Short mmCIF file of C-alpha atoms and ligand atoms in Angstrom, two decimals:
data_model
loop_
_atom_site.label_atom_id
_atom_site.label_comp_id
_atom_site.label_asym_id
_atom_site.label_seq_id
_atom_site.Cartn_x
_atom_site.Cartn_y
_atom_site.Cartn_z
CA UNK N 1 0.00 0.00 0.00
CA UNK N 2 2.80 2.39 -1.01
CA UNK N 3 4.03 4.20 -4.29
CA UNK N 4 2.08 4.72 -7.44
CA UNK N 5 -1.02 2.56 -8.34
CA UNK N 6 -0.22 0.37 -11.18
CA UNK N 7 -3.47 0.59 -13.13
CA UNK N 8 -6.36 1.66 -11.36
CA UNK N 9 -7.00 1.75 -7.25
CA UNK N 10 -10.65 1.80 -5.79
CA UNK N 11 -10.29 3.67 -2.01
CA UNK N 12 -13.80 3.56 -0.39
CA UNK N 13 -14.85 4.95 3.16
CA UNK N 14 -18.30 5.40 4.57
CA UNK N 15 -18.56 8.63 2.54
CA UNK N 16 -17.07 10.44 -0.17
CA UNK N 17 -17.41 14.34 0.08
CA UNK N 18 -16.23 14.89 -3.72
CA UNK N 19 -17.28 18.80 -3.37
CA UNK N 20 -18.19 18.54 -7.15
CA UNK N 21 -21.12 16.79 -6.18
CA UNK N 22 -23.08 15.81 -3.01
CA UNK N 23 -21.67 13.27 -0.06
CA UNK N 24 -21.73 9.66 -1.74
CA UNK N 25 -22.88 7.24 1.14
CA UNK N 26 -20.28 3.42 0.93
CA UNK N 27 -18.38 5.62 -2.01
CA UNK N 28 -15.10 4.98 -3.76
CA UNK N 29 -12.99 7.22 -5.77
CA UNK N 30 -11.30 5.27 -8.19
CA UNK N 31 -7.45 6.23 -8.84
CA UNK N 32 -5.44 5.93 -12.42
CA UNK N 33 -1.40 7.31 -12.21
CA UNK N 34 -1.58 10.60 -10.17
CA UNK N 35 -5.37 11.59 -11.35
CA UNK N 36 -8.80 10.38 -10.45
CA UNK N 37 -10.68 8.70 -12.52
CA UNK N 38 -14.18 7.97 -11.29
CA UNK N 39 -15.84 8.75 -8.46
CA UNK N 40 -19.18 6.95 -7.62
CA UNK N 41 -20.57 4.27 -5.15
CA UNK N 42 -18.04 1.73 -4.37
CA UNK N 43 -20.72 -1.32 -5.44
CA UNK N 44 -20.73 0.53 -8.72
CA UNK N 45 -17.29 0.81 -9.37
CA UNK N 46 -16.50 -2.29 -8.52
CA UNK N 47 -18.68 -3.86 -10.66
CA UNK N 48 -17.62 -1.60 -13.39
CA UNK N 49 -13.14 -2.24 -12.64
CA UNK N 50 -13.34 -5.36 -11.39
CA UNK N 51 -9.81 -5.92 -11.66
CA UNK N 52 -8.59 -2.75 -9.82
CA UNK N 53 -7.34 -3.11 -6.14
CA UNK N 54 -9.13 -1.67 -3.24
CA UNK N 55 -8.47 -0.23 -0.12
CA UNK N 56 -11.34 0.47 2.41
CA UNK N 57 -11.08 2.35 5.30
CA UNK N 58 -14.19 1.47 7.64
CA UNK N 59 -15.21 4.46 9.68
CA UNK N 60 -13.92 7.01 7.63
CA UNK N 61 -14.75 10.08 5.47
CA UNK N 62 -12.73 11.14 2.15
CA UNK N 63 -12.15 14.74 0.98
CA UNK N 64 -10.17 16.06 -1.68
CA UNK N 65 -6.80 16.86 -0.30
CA UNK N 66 -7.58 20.46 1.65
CA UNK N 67 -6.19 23.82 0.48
CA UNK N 68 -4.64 26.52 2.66
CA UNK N 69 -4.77 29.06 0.61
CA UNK N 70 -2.20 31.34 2.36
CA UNK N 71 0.22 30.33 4.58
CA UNK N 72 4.61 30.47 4.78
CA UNK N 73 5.94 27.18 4.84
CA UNK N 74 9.56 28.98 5.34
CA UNK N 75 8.14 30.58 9.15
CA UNK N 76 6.86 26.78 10.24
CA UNK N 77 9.95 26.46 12.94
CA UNK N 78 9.16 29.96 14.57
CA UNK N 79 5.91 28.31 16.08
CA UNK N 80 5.55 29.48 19.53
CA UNK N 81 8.43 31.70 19.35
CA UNK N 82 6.92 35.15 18.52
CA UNK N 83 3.95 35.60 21.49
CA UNK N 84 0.69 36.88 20.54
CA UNK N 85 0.60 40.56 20.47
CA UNK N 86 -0.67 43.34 18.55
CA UNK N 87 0.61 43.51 15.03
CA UNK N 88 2.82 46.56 15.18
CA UNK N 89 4.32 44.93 18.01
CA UNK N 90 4.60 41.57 16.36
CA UNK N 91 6.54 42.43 13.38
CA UNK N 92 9.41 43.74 14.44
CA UNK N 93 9.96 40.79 17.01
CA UNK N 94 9.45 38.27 13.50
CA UNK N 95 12.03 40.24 11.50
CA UNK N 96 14.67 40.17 14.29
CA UNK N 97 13.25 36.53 15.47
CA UNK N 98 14.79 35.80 11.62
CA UNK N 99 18.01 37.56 11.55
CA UNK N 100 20.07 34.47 12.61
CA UNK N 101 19.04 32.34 9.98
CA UNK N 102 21.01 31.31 7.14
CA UNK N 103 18.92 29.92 3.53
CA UNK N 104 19.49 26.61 4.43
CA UNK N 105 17.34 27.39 8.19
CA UNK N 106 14.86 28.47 5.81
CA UNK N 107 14.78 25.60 3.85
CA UNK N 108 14.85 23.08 6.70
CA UNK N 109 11.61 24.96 8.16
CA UNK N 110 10.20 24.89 4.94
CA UNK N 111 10.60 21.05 4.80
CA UNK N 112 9.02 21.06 8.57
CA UNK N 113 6.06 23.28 6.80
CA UNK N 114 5.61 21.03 4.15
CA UNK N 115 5.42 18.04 6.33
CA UNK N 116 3.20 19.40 8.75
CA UNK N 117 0.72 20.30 6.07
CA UNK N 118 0.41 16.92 4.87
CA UNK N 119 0.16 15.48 8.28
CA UNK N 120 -3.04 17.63 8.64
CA UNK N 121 -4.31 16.74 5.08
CA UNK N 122 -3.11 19.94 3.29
CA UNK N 123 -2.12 18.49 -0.27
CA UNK N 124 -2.58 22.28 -1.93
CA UNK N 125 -0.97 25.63 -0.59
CA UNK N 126 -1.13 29.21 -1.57
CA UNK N 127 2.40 29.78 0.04
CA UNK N 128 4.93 32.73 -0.11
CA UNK N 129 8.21 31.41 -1.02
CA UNK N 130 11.79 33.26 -0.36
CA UNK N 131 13.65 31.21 -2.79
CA UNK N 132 13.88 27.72 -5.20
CA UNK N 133 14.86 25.46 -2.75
CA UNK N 134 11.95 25.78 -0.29
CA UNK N 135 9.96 25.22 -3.78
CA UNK N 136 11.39 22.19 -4.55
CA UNK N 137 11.40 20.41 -1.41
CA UNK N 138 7.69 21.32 -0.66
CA UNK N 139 6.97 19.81 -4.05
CA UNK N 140 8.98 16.75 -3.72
CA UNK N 141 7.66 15.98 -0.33
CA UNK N 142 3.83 15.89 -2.52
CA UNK N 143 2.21 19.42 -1.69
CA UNK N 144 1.32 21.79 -5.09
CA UNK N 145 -0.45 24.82 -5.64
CA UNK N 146 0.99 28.51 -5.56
CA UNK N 147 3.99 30.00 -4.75
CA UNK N 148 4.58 33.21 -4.84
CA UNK N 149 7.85 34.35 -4.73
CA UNK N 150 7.79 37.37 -2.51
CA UNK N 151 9.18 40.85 -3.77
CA UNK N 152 9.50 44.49 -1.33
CA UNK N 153 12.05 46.84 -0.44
CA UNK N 154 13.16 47.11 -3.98
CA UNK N 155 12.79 49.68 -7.03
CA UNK N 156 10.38 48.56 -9.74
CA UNK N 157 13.55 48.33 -12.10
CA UNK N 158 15.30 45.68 -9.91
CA UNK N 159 12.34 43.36 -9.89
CA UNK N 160 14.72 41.04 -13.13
CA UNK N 161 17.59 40.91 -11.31
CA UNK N 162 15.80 39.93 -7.53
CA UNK N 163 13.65 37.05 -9.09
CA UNK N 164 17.30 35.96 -10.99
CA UNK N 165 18.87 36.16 -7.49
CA UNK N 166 16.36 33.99 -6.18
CA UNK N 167 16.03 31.54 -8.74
CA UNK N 168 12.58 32.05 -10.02
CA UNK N 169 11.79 29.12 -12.98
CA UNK N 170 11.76 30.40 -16.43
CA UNK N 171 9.86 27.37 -17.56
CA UNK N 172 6.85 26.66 -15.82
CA UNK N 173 6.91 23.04 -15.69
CA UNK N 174 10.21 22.96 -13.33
CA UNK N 175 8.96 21.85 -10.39
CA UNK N 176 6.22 19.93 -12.70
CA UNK N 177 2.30 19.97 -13.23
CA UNK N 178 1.49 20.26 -9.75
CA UNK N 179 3.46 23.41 -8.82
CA UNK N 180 2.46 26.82 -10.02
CA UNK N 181 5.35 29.91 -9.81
CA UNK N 182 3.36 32.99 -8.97
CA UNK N 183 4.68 36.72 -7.43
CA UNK N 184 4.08 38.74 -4.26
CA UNK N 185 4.70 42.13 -3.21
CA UNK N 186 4.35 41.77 -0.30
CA UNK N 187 2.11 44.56 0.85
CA UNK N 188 1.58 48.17 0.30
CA UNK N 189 3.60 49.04 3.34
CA UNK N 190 6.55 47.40 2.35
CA UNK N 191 6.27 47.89 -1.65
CA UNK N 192 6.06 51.36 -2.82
CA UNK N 193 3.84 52.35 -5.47
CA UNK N 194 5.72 51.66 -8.57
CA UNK N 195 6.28 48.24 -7.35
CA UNK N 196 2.97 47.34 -6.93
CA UNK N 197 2.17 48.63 -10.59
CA UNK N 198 5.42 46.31 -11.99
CA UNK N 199 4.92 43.26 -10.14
CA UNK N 200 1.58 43.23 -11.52
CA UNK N 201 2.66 44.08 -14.93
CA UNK N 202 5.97 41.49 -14.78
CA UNK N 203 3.07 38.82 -13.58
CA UNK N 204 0.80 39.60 -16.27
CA UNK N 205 3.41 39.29 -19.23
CA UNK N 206 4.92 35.87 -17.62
CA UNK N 207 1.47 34.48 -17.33
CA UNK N 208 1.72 34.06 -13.02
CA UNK N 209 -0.18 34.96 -10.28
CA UNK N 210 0.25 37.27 -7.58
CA UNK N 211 -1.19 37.70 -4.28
CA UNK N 212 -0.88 40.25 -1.84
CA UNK N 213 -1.11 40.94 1.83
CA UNK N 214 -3.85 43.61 1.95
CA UNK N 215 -5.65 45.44 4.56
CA UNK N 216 -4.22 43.50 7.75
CA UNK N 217 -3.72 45.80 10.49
CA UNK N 218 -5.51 48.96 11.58
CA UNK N 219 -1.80 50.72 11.16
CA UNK N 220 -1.67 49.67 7.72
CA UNK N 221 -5.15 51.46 7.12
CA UNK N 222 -3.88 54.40 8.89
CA UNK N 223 -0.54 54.66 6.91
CA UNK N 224 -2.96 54.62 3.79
CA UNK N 225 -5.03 57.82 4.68
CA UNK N 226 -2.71 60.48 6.07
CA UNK N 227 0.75 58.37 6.12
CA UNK N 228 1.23 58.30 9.69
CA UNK N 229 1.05 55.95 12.56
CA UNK N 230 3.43 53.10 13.54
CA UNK N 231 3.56 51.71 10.02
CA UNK N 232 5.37 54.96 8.83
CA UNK N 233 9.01 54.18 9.52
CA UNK N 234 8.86 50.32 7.48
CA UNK N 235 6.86 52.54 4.69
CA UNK N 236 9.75 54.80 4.57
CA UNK N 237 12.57 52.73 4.21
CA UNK N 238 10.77 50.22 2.25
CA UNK N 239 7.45 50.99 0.35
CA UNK N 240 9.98 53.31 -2.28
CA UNK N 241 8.37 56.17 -3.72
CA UNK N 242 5.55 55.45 -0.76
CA UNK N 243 2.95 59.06 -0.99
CA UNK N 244 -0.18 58.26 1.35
CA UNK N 245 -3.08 57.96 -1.37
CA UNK N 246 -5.61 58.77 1.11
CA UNK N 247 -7.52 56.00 0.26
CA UNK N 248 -8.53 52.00 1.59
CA UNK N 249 -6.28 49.82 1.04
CA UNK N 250 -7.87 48.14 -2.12
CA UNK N 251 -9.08 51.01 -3.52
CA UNK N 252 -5.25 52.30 -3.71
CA UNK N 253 -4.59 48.88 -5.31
CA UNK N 254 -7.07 49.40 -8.12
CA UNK N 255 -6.13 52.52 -8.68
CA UNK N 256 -2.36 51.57 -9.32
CA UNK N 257 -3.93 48.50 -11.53
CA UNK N 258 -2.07 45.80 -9.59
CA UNK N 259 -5.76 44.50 -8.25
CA UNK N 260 -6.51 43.30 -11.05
CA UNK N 261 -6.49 39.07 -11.14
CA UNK N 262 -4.55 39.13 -7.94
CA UNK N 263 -5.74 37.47 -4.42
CA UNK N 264 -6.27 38.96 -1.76
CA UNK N 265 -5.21 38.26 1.89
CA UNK N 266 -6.59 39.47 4.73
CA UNK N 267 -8.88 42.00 4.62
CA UNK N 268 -9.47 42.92 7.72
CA UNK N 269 -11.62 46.27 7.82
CA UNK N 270 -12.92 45.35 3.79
CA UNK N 271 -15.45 47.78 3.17
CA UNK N 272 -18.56 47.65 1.00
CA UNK N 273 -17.20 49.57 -1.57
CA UNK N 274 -14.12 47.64 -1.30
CA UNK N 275 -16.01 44.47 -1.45
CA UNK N 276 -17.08 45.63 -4.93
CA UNK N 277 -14.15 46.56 -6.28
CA UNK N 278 -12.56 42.91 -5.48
CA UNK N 279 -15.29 41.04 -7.06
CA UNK N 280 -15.02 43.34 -10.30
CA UNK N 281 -10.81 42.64 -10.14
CA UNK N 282 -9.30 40.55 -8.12
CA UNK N 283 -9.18 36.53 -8.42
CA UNK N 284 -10.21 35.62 -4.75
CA UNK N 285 -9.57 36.71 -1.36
CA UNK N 286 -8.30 34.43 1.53
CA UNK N 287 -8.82 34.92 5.10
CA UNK N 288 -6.95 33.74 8.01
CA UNK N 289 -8.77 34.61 10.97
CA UNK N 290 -6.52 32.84 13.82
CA UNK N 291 -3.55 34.57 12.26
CA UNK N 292 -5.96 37.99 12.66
CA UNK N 293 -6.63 36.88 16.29
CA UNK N 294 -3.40 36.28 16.95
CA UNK N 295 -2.36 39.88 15.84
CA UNK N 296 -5.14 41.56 17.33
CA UNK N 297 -6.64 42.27 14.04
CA UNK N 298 -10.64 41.50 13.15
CA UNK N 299 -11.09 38.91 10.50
CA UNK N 300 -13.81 40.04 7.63
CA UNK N 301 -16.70 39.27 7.75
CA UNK N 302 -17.09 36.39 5.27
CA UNK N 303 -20.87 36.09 3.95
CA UNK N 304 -20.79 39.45 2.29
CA UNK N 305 -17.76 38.23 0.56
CA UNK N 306 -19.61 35.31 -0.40
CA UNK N 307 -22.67 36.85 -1.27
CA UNK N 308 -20.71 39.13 -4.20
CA UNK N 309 -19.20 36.35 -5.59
CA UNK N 310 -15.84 36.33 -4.40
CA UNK N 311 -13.64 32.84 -4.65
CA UNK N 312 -13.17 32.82 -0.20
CA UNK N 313 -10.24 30.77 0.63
CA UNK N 314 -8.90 30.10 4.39
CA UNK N 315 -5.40 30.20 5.20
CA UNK N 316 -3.68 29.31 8.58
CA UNK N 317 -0.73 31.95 7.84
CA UNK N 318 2.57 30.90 8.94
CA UNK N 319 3.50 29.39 12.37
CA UNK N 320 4.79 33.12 13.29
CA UNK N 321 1.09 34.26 14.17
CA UNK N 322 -0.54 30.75 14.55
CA UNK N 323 0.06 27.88 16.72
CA UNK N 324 -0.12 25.35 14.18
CA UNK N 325 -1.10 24.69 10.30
CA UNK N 326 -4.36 22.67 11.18
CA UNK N 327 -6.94 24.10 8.55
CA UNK N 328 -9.52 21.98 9.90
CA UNK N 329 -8.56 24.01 13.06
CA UNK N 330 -8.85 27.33 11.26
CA UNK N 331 -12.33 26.50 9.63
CA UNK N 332 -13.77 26.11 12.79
CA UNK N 333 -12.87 29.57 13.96
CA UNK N 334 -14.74 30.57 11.11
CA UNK N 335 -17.46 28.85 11.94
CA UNK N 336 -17.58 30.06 15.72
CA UNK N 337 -17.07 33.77 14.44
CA UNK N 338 -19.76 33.77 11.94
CA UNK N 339 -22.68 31.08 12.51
CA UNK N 340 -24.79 31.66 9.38
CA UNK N 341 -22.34 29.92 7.24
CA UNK N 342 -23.83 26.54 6.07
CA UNK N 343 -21.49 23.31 6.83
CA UNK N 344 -21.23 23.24 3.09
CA UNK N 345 -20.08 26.41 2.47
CA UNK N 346 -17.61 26.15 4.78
CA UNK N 347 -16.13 23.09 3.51
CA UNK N 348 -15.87 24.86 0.10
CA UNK N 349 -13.69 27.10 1.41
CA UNK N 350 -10.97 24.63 2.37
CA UNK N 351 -11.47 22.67 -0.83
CA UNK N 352 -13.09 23.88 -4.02
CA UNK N 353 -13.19 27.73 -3.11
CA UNK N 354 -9.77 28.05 -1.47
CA UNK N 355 -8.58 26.36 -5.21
CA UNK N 356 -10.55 28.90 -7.23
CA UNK N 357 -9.18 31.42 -4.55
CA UNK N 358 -5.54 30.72 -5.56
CA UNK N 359 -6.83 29.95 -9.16
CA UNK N 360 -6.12 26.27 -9.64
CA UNK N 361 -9.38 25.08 -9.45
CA UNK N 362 -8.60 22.89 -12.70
CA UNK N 363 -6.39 20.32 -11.13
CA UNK N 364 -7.29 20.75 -7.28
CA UNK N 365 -10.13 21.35 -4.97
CA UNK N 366 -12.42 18.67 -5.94
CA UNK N 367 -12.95 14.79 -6.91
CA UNK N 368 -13.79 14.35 -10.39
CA UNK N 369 -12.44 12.43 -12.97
CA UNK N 370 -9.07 14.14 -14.88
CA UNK N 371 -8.11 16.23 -11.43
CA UNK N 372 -5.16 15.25 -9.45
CA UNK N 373 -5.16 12.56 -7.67
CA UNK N 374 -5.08 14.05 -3.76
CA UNK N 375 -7.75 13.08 -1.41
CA UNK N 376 -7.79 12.96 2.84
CA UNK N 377 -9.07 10.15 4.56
CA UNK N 378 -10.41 11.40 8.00
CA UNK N 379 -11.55 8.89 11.14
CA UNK N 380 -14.45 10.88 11.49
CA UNK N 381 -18.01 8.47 11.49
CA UNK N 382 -21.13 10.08 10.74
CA UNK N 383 -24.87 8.35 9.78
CA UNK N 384 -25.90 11.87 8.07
CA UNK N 385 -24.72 15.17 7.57
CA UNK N 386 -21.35 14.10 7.15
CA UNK N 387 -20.39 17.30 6.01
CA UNK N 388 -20.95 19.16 9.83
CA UNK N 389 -19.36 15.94 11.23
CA UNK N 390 -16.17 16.52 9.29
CA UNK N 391 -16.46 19.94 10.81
CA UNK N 392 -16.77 19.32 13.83
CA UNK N 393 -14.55 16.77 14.17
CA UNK N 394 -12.00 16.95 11.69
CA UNK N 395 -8.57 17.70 12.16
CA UNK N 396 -4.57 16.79 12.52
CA UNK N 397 -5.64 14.00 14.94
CA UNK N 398 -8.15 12.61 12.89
CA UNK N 399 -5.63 12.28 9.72
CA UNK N 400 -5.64 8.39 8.85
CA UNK N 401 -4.31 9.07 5.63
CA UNK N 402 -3.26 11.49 3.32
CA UNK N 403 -3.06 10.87 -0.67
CA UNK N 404 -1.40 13.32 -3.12
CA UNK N 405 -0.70 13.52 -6.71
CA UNK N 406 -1.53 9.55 -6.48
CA UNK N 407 1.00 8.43 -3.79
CA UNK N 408 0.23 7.96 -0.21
CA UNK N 409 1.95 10.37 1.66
CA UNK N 410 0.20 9.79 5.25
CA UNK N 411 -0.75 6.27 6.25
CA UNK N 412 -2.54 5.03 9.97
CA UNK N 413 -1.99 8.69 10.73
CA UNK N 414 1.90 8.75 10.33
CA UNK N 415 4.03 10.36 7.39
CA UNK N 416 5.34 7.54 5.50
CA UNK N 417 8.63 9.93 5.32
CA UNK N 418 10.68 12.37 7.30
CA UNK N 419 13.23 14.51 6.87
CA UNK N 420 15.07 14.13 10.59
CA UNK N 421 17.94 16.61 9.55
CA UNK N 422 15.40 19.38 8.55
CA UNK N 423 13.51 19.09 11.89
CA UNK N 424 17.15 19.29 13.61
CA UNK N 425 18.14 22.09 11.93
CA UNK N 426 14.69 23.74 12.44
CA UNK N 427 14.63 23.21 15.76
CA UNK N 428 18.19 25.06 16.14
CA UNK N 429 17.01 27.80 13.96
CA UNK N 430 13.93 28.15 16.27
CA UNK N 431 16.07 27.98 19.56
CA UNK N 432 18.45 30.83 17.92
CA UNK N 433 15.54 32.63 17.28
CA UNK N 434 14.44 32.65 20.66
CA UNK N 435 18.28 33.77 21.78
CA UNK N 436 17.71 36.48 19.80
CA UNK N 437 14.50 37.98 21.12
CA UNK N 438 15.04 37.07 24.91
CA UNK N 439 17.97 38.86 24.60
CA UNK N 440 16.12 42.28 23.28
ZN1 ZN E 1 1.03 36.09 5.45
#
């Protein structure tokens, strides 16, 4: 029960949540190479592939493989280092928390990041990257999606020679079919105008991505409208050519044309107007409301995003404002923070939504014959409603397995493999990092 299925596997569980469809009571999904290739009830596809082998798990719910739609794999070892506190408090304390690691600390957290999010039955990530290697190893360990390779502090000219430096892929398909290469700058406070504009423009003539960390703090907001506050100082050495628009946050965005077909993270103080404006421009939005919690930020409200439309992912964040990359976790502070949202909905938001959010909703996000082949079986039992059982229920510790890309990854709840010299060096990178700040 390891490695690629030869010809065709049936897994069944007591339901099948493909998203693309309703829950499929005794279900299979039926598995060909990395891709699935049927979904139905297991009786019927066993009478239809008679010669495929199965694997049931009794007591158990399948998903497609979840999607946090925003999160830094890079950050995973700083968990618990950086305490709770109020934004403008918090980021200084994560920038010096940082200054004693070397790229390959980074990487080695990344690895830890990438790990993690399989363990919890993350297959798909909308994750900003600082470099190639992080990329890779999150890849080879079986997690795709986005990543954005993060840009700020720079001139709009040096944009060429940064994404050189860090070894952004000029073909696509280097880290394969499951990885996409997108860009990030960063946020308005820490890109300057002209940045903003470029990265947008560079995106749109390479044919990537972008997201952007928008409207997260109540000092960004303020930095925005009259260019004070405690935001000003960052702004001023690194947002370059930084004037304060007067404006929202998104509405600056539009107006320097870098909303357009980007997604959107955070939004904590969206306004209606603002809520408009996304859903005429931007790709999605993701939330991450422990993250905002955590900072002392409010999380949006979500249904009015919902109700114009708007792609919603949910995103844990890194380990630097969360205490771990559970997503199942994360929905249900969504759910306790805003009870009108149907069990349905909010399962969308972790699978097919957070996908759309990010913009790979072709290959991930759902179960339905041609998509990859990444699916979560969770020990969760339910005789109906199996969706608010998940919910309820579903997490890290309820992981039996974890399938991505067509290759088990997570099997009786354990990670088939490790990397024990990443989570060494991590955990020396996170005890330097706490040197560092107990000694401020
Ligand atoms: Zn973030």
């Amino acid at each position: 029960m390891s490695g690629r299925t030869p010809s065709g596997m049936l897994i069944s569980a007591d339901w099948i949540l493909p998203i693309a469809t309703g829950p499929i009571h005794n279900g299979a999904v039926r598995v060909v190479g990395d891709s699935v290739a049927d979904v139905g009830t297991l009786v019927e596809l066993a009478a239809a592939y008679p010669e495929d082998t199965r694997e049931h798990f009794a007591g158990c719910m399948i998903t497609p493989g979840l999607v946090n739609a925003h999160t830094h794999l890079t950050l995973t070892a700083l968990s618990g280092v950086v305490p709770p506190l109020p934004f403008v408090q918090w980021l200084p304390r994560l920038v010096a928390a940082l200054k004693p690691w070397e790229i390959a600390d980074h990487e080695a957290s990344g690895v830890l990041g990438a790990e993690e999010s399989l363990a919890c039955g993350v297959t798909v990530v909308g994750d900003i990257a600082y470099g190639a290697a992080e990329v890779a190893s999150a890849s080879a360990a079986g997690l795709g999606g986005v990543y954005y390779w993060e840009l700020l502090g720079m001139r709009a000219e040096d944009i060429k020679s940064a994404l050189d430096a860090l070894r952004f892929p000029e073909d696509p398909a280097t880290y394969g079919t499951r990885v996409v290469c997108g860009l990030s700058p960063h946020s308005p406070y820490t890109a300057g105008p002209g940045l903003l504009t470029a990265v947008s423009e560079h995106a749109r003539t390479l044919g990537v991505p972008t997201a952007v960390h928008l409207d997260e703090s109540a000092a960004e907001l303020q930095l925005l409208m009259d260019g004070t506050g405690p935001l000003s100082a960052t702004a001023a050495r690194t947002a370059l050519g930084f004037t304060p628009p007067g404006s929202t946050p998104v509405e600056y965005l539009a107006s320097l044309g870098a909303l357009q077909g980007t997604t959107a993270i955070h939004l904590c103080h969206v306004t209606a107007r603002e809520i408009t404006l996304l859903a005429e421009q931007a790709r999605g939005v993701v939330t991450c409301p422990r993250s905002n919690r955590y900072l002392d930020n409010p999380p949006p409200a979500i249904a009015p995003l919902l109700d114009a439309g708007l792609a919603v992912g949910i995103g844990t964040d890194s380990s630097a404002s969360n205490h771990d990359l559970d997503l199942m976790a994360e929905l249900r502070a969504v759910r306790d923070s805003e009870r009108t949202l149907s069990a349905v909905t909010l399962l969308n938001m972790v699978t097919a939504g957070g996908a759309r959010a990010i913009g790979v909703e072709r290959h991930y996000g759902s179960l339905a014959p041609g998509k990859f082949a990444d699916l979560v079986i969770h020990r969760v039992a339910a005789s109906s409603e199996p969706e608010a059982a998940l919910i309820d229920h579903a997490g890290r510790s309820t992981t039996e397995a974890v399938m991505s890309g067509g290759v088990w990854r997570v099997l009786s709840g354990d990670l088939l493999t490790r990397d024990s010299a990443a989570a060494r060096r991590a955990a020396d990178a996170r005890v330097h990092s706490l040197e560092v700040l107990n000694a401020t």
